[in-house]
């Protein structure tokens, strides 16, 4: 049982003990100290004299810990850190009555009524917030707070698909979005999983039954060095390849500086070798032989979809979709027509939107779909071109390529959103990571990407819920008129107006 110890220590003895600044950091007004068991063990190992005045069990204290959004994006805090918070509250005489403490994780910001605290000797910046009892009593649960969004997604008249976008190592920022969707009960409603580039890798894992938590943990494993993955060339590699191309021109289609597929394939083999897809998985990739985008899937392809979709092994399809153009070696896939080289799916579709809608239209035309609406839950991770202009990367040429590519990707995505907003049978529900560090191949940035997603995605989802309620109220007061409109959405953020505002018809 987790316990807190109130101890009395002789004058000056504690200050002389090694590590006393950490172990004896919670001093009460009466001169005693409150320590969780972990800190007491450290104090005992240091040989400091002390006397235990009393022991307090966690269930006997009137302090309750809360998680934001009912734990949809954050795991519960470590037990030893939670006990350190209790020790602090006891020392400050704040553990009387009913106390609620919200755990905010390793947040980048500390609210005015918050504080930062880790266990003794710990270095993680865990953030906590005191919550008034009235706010706790009045707060609705997650399903009630997002009732309109749930009604939209859980409508039996709708096909629901998930679309995950590109973004390099930002792919692990998909995990908080997936956790939110599952917390709202959307997981059971998702019938198809689509991905492009990094989103194809995340979608592959998710379609194989990997939990959002497991995908997030894989990101932390890469960050901590448990897996080695070379994602960008050194200056020497760049120079060697450029000289080879200049002096020894070749018709070989395997252009690119880095073969990331080797490392990625080994990583995916470990997780996907003995598992099969539990839900249909589709990803986009660019066919270099035909110079056009294609959809790849391991599913059997009916006749009416054969002009849009080609069958390929799921891992090979995801690796082909993730082959960043110019930087990575294209992925060659064997089809009936021969060996076909593919590069990054985000070349034409940063987030799969057009392709799922095209499949939806073909299914309906062939009589394979009778439902009335397509709902696309999508996650966009790539930022605008401005994110790269001030980036101080090591290789200027790559930064220039990233800027040019980002400009094209952003333009195509916004155009696709604008066109799909004009359709009454398609609903887009999108989360966007926004501006983050431009170097999305730097493993050191993985925790920042995940943290940014955990902070921003719940806020965006709340804004989407607000927009749906506003739209419902507006439509209920009208006898006729379009289902969507830009009027009344000016109070929302620009990205949300792009999602719910109807693009003007020309």
Coordinates of C-alpha atoms in Angstrom, one line a residue, residues 121-379:
X121 CA 15.8 12.5 -7.8
X122 CA 13.6 12.6 -10.8
X123 CA 14.1 15.0 -13.8
X124 CA 10.8 14.9 -15.6
X125 CA 8.7 18.1 -15.5
X126 CA 5.4 16.7 -14.5
X127 CA 2.7 19.4 -14.2
X128 CA -0.1 19.4 -11.7
X129 CA -3.1 21.7 -11.2
X130 CA -5.4 22.3 -8.3
X131 CA -9.1 22.0 -9.4
X132 CA -11.9 23.6 -7.4
X133 CA -14.5 21.1 -6.1
X134 CA -17.3 23.0 -7.8
X135 CA -15.6 22.6 -11.2
X136 CA -15.3 18.8 -10.7
X137 CA -19.0 18.4 -9.7
X138 CA -20.2 20.4 -12.7
X139 CA -18.0 18.8 -15.3
X140 CA -19.7 16.5 -17.8
X141 CA -18.1 13.2 -18.8
X142 CA -16.3 12.9 -22.1
X143 CA -19.3 11.4 -24.1
X144 CA -21.7 14.2 -22.8
X145 CA -19.2 16.9 -23.7
X146 CA -18.9 15.6 -27.3
X147 CA -22.5 14.5 -27.8
X148 CA -22.9 16.2 -31.3
X149 CA -19.7 14.8 -32.6
X150 CA -20.7 11.3 -31.3
X151 CA -24.1 11.6 -33.0
X152 CA -22.3 12.5 -36.3
X153 CA -19.8 9.6 -36.2
X154 CA -22.1 7.0 -34.6
X155 CA -24.9 7.5 -37.1
X156 CA -25.7 4.1 -38.7
X157 CA -26.3 5.9 -42.0
X158 CA -22.7 6.9 -42.3
X159 CA -19.5 5.1 -43.3
X160 CA -16.6 6.2 -41.1
X161 CA -13.0 6.1 -42.3
X162 CA -9.8 7.3 -40.6
X163 CA -7.2 9.2 -42.7
X164 CA -3.7 9.8 -41.2
X165 CA -1.3 12.3 -42.9
X166 CA 2.4 12.6 -43.6
X167 CA 5.0 14.2 -41.3
X168 CA 8.1 12.1 -40.8
X169 CA 8.7 11.4 -37.1
X170 CA 5.6 13.4 -36.3
X171 CA 3.8 10.1 -37.1
X172 CA 3.8 9.4 -33.3
X173 CA 1.6 12.5 -32.8
X174 CA -1.1 10.4 -34.4
X175 CA -1.3 8.4 -31.2
X176 CA -3.0 11.2 -29.1
X177 CA -5.6 11.7 -31.8
X178 CA -6.3 7.9 -31.9
X179 CA -6.6 7.9 -28.1
X180 CA -9.2 10.7 -28.3
X181 CA -11.2 8.9 -31.0
X182 CA -11.2 5.7 -29.0
X183 CA -12.1 7.5 -25.8
X184 CA -15.2 8.8 -27.6
X185 CA -16.1 5.3 -28.8
X186 CA -15.1 6.0 -32.5
X187 CA -12.8 3.0 -32.7
X188 CA -15.6 0.6 -33.2
X189 CA -17.1 2.8 -35.9
X190 CA -14.0 3.1 -38.1
X191 CA -14.3 0.8 -41.0
X192 CA -11.3 1.7 -43.1
X193 CA -7.9 3.0 -42.2
X194 CA -6.1 5.2 -44.7
X195 CA -2.6 6.6 -44.5
X196 CA -0.1 8.6 -46.5
X197 CA 3.7 8.5 -45.9
X198 CA 4.2 8.6 -42.1
X199 CA 0.5 8.2 -41.7
X200 CA 0.7 4.9 -43.7
X201 CA 3.2 3.6 -41.1
X202 CA 0.9 4.6 -38.2
X203 CA -2.1 3.3 -40.0
X204 CA -0.4 0.0 -40.7
X205 CA 0.3 -0.5 -37.0
X206 CA -3.2 0.6 -36.0
X207 CA -4.8 -1.7 -38.5
X208 CA -2.8 -4.6 -37.1
X209 CA -4.4 -4.0 -33.7
X210 CA -1.7 -1.9 -32.2
X211 CA -3.2 0.3 -29.5
X212 CA -2.6 4.1 -29.6
X213 CA -0.6 3.8 -26.4
X214 CA 1.7 1.2 -28.0
X215 CA 2.3 3.4 -31.1
X216 CA 3.1 6.3 -28.7
X217 CA 5.5 4.1 -26.8
X218 CA 7.3 3.1 -30.0
X219 CA 8.0 6.8 -30.5
X220 CA 9.6 7.1 -27.1
X221 CA 11.6 3.9 -27.8
X222 CA 13.1 5.6 -30.9
X223 CA 13.7 8.7 -28.9
X224 CA 15.6 6.8 -26.2
X225 CA 17.7 5.0 -28.7
X226 CA 16.3 1.5 -28.3
X227 CA 16.0 1.4 -32.1
X228 CA 18.5 2.8 -34.5
X229 CA 17.0 4.5 -37.6
X230 CA 18.9 6.5 -40.1
X231 CA 16.5 9.0 -41.6
X232 CA 18.7 11.6 -43.2
X233 CA 22.0 11.6 -45.1
X234 CA 25.3 13.1 -43.8
X235 CA 27.0 15.8 -45.9
X236 CA 29.5 13.1 -47.0
X237 CA 26.6 11.0 -48.3
X238 CA 25.1 14.0 -50.1
X239 CA 28.4 14.8 -51.8
X240 CA 29.2 11.2 -52.8
X241 CA 25.7 10.8 -54.4
X242 CA 25.9 14.1 -56.2
X243 CA 29.3 13.3 -57.6
X244 CA 28.2 9.8 -58.7
X245 CA 25.2 11.2 -60.5
X246 CA 27.4 13.8 -62.3
X247 CA 30.2 11.5 -63.3
X248 CA 28.4 8.2 -63.7
X249 CA 24.9 8.9 -65.1
X250 CA 22.6 5.9 -64.9
X251 CA 19.1 5.0 -65.8
X252 CA 18.7 3.2 -62.5
X253 CA 15.4 4.2 -60.9
X254 CA 16.8 3.7 -57.3
X255 CA 17.5 7.4 -56.9
X256 CA 17.7 8.8 -53.4
X257 CA 20.2 9.4 -50.6
X258 CA 18.9 7.1 -47.8
X259 CA 17.3 3.7 -47.8
X260 CA 15.2 4.1 -44.8
X261 CA 13.2 1.0 -45.7
X262 CA 15.9 -1.2 -44.2
X263 CA 15.5 0.2 -40.7
X264 CA 11.7 0.7 -41.0
X265 CA 11.2 -2.8 -42.4
X266 CA 13.1 -4.4 -39.5
X267 CA 11.0 -2.4 -37.0
X268 CA 7.7 -3.3 -38.7
X269 CA 8.7 -7.0 -39.1
X270 CA 9.1 -7.1 -35.3
X271 CA 5.6 -5.9 -34.7
X272 CA 3.6 -7.1 -37.8
X273 CA 5.1 -10.4 -38.8
X274 CA 2.8 -12.6 -36.7
X275 CA -0.2 -10.3 -37.0
X276 CA -2.7 -9.6 -39.8
X277 CA -4.8 -6.6 -40.5
X278 CA -7.9 -6.4 -38.4
X279 CA -9.5 -3.6 -40.4
X280 CA -9.0 -2.8 -44.1
X281 CA -5.9 -0.7 -44.6
X282 CA -5.2 1.5 -47.6
X283 CA -2.4 3.9 -48.4
X284 CA -1.4 6.2 -51.1
X285 CA 1.8 6.1 -53.0
X286 CA 3.2 7.8 -56.2
X287 CA 3.9 5.4 -59.1
X288 CA 7.1 6.7 -60.8
X289 CA 6.6 4.5 -63.8
X290 CA 3.2 6.0 -64.6
X291 CA 3.7 9.4 -62.8
X292 CA 0.4 9.2 -60.9
X293 CA -0.8 8.5 -57.5
X294 CA -2.2 5.0 -56.6
X295 CA -3.9 3.4 -53.7
X296 CA -2.3 0.2 -52.4
X297 CA -4.0 -2.4 -50.1
X298 CA -3.6 -6.0 -49.0
X299 CA -7.3 -6.4 -49.4
X300 CA -8.8 -8.2 -52.4
X301 CA -9.8 -5.6 -54.9
X302 CA -13.2 -5.9 -56.6
X303 CA -13.6 -5.2 -60.3
X304 CA -15.1 -1.8 -59.9
X305 CA -12.1 -0.5 -57.8
X306 CA -9.3 -1.9 -60.0
X307 CA -8.8 1.4 -61.7
X308 CA -8.1 3.1 -58.4
X309 CA -6.6 0.4 -56.1
X310 CA -3.8 -2.1 -56.6
X311 CA -3.2 -5.1 -54.3
X312 CA 0.2 -5.3 -52.4
X313 CA 1.5 -6.7 -49.2
X314 CA 0.6 -4.3 -46.4
X315 CA 4.1 -3.6 -45.1
X316 CA 5.5 -3.1 -48.6
X317 CA 2.6 -0.7 -49.4
X318 CA 3.3 1.3 -46.2
X319 CA 7.1 1.4 -46.9
X320 CA 6.4 2.6 -50.5
X321 CA 4.1 5.3 -49.2
X322 CA 6.8 6.5 -46.8
X323 CA 9.7 6.8 -49.3
X324 CA 10.3 10.6 -49.1
X325 CA 11.0 11.8 -52.7
X326 CA 14.6 12.8 -53.6
X327 CA 15.7 12.0 -50.1
X328 CA 14.8 8.3 -49.9
X329 CA 15.4 5.4 -52.3
X330 CA 12.1 4.5 -54.0
X331 CA 10.4 1.3 -53.0
X332 CA 9.9 -1.3 -55.7
X333 CA 6.8 -3.5 -55.6
X334 CA 6.2 -6.5 -57.8
X335 CA 2.8 -6.4 -59.6
X336 CA 1.4 -8.3 -62.5
X337 CA 2.7 -5.6 -64.8
X338 CA 6.2 -6.0 -63.4
X339 CA 8.4 -4.2 -60.9
X340 CA 7.0 -0.7 -60.1
X341 CA 9.0 1.9 -58.2
X342 CA 7.0 4.1 -55.7
X343 CA 7.7 7.1 -53.7
X344 CA 6.0 9.1 -50.9
X345 CA 2.2 9.2 -51.0
X346 CA 2.2 12.8 -49.8
X347 CA 3.6 13.8 -53.2
X348 CA 0.0 14.2 -54.3
X349 CA -2.1 13.6 -51.2
X350 CA -0.7 14.8 -47.8
X351 CA -3.8 13.4 -46.0
X352 CA -5.9 10.8 -47.9
X353 CA -9.1 12.7 -48.6
X354 CA -9.7 12.5 -52.3
X355 CA -8.9 8.8 -52.5
X356 CA -11.4 7.6 -49.8
X357 CA -14.1 9.8 -51.4
X358 CA -13.3 8.4 -54.8
X359 CA -13.6 4.8 -53.4
X360 CA -16.9 5.8 -51.7
X361 CA -18.3 7.1 -55.0
X362 CA -17.2 3.9 -56.9
X363 CA -18.7 1.7 -54.2
X364 CA -22.0 3.5 -54.4
X365 CA -22.1 3.4 -58.2
X366 CA -21.5 -0.4 -58.1
X367 CA -24.2 -0.9 -55.5
X368 CA -21.6 -2.0 -52.9
X369 CA -22.6 0.9 -50.5
X370 CA -26.1 2.0 -49.6
X371 CA -25.4 4.4 -46.8
X372 CA -26.0 8.1 -47.3
X373 CA -22.9 9.8 -45.8
X374 CA -19.1 9.4 -45.6
X375 CA -17.4 10.7 -42.5
X376 CA -13.7 11.2 -42.6
X377 CA -11.8 11.6 -39.4
X378 CA -8.4 12.9 -40.4
X379 CA -5.2 14.0 -38.8

